[in-house]
mmCIF file with all atom_site columns, C-alpha atoms in Angstrom:
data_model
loop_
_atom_site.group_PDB
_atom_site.id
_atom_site.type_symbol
_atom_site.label_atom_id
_atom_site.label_alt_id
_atom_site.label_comp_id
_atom_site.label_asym_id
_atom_site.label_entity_id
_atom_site.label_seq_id
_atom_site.pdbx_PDB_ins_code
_atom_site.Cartn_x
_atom_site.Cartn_y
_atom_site.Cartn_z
_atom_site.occupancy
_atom_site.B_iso_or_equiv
_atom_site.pdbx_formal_charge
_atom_site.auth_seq_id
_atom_site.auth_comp_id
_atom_site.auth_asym_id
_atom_site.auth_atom_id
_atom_site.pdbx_PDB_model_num
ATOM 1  C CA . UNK A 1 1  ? 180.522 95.379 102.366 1.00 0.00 ? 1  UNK A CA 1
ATOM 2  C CA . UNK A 1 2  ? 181.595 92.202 100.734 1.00 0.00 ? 2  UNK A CA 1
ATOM 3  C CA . UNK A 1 3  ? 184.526 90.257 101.900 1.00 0.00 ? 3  UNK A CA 1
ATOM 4  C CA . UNK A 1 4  ? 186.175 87.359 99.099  1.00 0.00 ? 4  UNK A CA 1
ATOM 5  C CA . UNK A 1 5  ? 187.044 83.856 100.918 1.00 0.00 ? 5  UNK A CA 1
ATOM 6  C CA . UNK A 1 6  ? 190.607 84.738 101.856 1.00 0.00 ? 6  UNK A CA 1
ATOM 7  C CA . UNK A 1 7  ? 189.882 88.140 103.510 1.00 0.00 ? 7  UNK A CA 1
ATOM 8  C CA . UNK A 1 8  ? 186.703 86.458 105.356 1.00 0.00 ? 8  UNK A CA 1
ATOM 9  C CA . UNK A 1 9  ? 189.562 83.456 106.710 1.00 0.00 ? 9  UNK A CA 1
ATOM 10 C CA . UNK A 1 10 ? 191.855 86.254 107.516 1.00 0.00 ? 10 UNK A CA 1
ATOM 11 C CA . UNK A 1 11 ? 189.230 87.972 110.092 1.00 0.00 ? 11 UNK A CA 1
ATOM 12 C CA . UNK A 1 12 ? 188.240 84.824 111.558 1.00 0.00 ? 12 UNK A CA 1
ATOM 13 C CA . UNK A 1 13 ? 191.492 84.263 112.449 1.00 0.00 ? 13 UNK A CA 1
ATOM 14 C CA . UNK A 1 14 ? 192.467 87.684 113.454 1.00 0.00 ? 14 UNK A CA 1
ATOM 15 C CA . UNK A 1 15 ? 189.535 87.841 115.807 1.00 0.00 ? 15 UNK A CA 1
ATOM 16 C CA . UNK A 1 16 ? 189.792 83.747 117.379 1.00 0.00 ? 16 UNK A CA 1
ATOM 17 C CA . UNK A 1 17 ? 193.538 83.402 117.972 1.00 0.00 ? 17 UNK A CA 1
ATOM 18 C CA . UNK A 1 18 ? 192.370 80.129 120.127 1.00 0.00 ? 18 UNK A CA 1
ATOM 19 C CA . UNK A 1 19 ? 194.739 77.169 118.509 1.00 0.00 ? 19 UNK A CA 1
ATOM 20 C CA . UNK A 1 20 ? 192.645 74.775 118.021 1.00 0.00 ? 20 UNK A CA 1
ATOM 21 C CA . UNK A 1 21 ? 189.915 77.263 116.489 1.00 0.00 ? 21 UNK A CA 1
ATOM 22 C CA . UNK A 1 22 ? 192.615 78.342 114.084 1.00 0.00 ? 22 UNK A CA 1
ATOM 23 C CA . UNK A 1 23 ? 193.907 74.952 112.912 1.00 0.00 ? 23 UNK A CA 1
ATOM 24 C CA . UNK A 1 24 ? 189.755 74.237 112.772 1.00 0.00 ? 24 UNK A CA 1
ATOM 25 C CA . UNK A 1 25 ? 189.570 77.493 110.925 1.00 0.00 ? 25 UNK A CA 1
ATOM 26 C CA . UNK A 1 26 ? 192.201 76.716 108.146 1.00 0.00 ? 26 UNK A CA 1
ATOM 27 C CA . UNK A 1 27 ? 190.912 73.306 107.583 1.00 0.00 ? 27 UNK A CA 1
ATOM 28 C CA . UNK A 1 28 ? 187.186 74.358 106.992 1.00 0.00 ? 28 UNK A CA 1
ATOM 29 C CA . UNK A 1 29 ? 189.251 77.472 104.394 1.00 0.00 ? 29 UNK A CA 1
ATOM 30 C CA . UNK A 1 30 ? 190.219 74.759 102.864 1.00 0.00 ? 30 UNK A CA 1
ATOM 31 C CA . UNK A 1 31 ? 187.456 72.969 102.112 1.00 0.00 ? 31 UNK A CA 1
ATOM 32 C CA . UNK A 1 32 ? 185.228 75.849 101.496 1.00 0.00 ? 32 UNK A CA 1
ATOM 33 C CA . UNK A 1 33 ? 188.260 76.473 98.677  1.00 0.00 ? 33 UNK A CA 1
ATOM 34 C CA . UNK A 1 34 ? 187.623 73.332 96.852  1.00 0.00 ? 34 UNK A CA 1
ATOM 35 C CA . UNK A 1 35 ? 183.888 74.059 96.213  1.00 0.00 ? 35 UNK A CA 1
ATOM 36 C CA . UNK A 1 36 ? 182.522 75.278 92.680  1.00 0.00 ? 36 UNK A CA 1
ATOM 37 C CA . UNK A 1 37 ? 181.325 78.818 92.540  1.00 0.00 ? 37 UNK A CA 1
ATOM 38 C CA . UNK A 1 38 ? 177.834 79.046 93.553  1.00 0.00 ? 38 UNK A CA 1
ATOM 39 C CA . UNK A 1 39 ? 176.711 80.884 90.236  1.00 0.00 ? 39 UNK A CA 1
ATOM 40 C CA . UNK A 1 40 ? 178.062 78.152 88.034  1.00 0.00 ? 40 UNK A CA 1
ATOM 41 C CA . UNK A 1 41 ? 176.298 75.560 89.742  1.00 0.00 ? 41 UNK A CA 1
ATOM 42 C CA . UNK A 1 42 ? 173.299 77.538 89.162  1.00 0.00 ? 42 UNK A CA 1
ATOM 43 C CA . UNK A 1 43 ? 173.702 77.926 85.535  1.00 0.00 ? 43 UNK A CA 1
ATOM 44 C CA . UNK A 1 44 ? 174.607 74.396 85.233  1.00 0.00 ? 44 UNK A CA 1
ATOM 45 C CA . UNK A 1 45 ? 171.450 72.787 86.993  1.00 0.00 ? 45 UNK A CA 1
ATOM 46 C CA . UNK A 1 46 ? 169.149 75.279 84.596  1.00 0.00 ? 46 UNK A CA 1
ATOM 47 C CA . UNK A 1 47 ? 171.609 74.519 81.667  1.00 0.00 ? 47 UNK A CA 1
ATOM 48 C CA . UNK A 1 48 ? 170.297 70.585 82.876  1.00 0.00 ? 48 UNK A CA 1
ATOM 49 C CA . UNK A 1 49 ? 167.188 71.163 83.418  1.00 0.00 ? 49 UNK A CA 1
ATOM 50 C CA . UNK A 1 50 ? 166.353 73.012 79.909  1.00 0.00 ? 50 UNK A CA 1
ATOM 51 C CA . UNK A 1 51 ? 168.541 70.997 78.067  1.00 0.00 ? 51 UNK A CA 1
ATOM 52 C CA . UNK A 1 52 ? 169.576 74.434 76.471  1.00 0.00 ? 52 UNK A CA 1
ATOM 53 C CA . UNK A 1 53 ? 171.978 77.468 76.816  1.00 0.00 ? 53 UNK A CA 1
ATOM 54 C CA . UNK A 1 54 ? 169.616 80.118 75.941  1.00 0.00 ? 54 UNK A CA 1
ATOM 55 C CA . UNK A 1 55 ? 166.781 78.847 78.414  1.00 0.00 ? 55 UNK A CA 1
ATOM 56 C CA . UNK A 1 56 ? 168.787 78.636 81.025  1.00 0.00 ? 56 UNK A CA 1
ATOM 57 C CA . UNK A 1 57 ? 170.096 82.120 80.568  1.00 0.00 ? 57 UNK A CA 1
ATOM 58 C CA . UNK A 1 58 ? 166.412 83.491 80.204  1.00 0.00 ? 58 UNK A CA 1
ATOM 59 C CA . UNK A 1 59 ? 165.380 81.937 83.371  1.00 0.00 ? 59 UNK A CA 1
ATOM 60 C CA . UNK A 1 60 ? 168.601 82.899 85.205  1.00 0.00 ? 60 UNK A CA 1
ATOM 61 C CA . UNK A 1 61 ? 168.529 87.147 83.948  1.00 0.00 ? 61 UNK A CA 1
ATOM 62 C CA . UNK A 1 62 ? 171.805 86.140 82.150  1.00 0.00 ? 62 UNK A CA 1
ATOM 63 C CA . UNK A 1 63 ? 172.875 86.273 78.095  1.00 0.00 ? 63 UNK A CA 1
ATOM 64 C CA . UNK A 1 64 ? 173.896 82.333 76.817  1.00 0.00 ? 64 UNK A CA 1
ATOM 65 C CA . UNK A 1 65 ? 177.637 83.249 76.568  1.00 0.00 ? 65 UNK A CA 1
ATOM 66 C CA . UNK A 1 66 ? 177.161 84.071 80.319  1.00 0.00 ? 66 UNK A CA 1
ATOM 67 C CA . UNK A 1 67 ? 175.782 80.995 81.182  1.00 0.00 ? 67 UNK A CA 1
ATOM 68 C CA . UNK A 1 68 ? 178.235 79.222 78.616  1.00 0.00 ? 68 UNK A CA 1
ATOM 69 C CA . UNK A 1 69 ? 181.248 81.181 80.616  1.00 0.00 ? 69 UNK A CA 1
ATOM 70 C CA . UNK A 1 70 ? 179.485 79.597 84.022  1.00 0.00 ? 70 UNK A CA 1
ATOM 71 C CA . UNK A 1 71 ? 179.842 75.806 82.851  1.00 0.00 ? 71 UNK A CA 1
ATOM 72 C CA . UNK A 1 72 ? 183.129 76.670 81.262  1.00 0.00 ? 72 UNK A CA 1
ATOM 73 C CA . UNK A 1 73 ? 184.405 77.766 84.718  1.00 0.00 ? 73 UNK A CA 1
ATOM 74 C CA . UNK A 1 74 ? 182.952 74.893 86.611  1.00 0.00 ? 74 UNK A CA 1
ATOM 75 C CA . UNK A 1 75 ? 184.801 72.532 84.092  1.00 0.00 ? 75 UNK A CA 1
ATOM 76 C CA . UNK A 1 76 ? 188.066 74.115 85.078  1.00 0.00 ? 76 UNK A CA 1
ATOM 77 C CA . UNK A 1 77 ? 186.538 73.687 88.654  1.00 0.00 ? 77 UNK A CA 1
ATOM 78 C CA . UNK A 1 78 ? 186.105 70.225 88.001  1.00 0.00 ? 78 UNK A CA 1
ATOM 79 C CA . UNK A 1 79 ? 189.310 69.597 85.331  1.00 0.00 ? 79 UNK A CA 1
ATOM 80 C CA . UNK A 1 80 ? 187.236 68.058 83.008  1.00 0.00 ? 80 UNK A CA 1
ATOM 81 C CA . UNK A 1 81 ? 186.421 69.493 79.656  1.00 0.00 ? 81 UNK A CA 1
#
């Protein structure tokens, strides 16, 4: 089973009720928060590396509007456009 960020923070605390753990525990939530999604930096280094959409999406099993949607998302990540 798959847990998203907040229900994987909401365990961890559940299961360490420790105060200092928990105040560690929010802290690293938020951090891990601010970080781009994984898949977009992928797209975005083969996207680099090719120099082109459509490579990148070959080499990653994905179609180019995939890819595209991946850099899209990591601009909005980023707030740059």
């Amino acid at each position: 089973w798959l847990l998203n960020k907040r229900q994987f923070f909401s365990l961890l605390l559940e299961k360490f009720t420790n105060v200092g753990l928990g105040i560690y525990l929010r802290s690293l939530e938020r951090v891990i928060r601010r970080l781009p999604p994984l898949n977009a930096l992928r797209s975005f280094e083969a996207a680099a590396r090719h120099l082109n959409f459509t490579e990148a999406a070959s080499e990653l099993g994905l179609t180019q509007a995939a890819v595209s949607l991946h850099i899209r998302s990591l601009e909005g990540h980023l707030h740059t456009s």
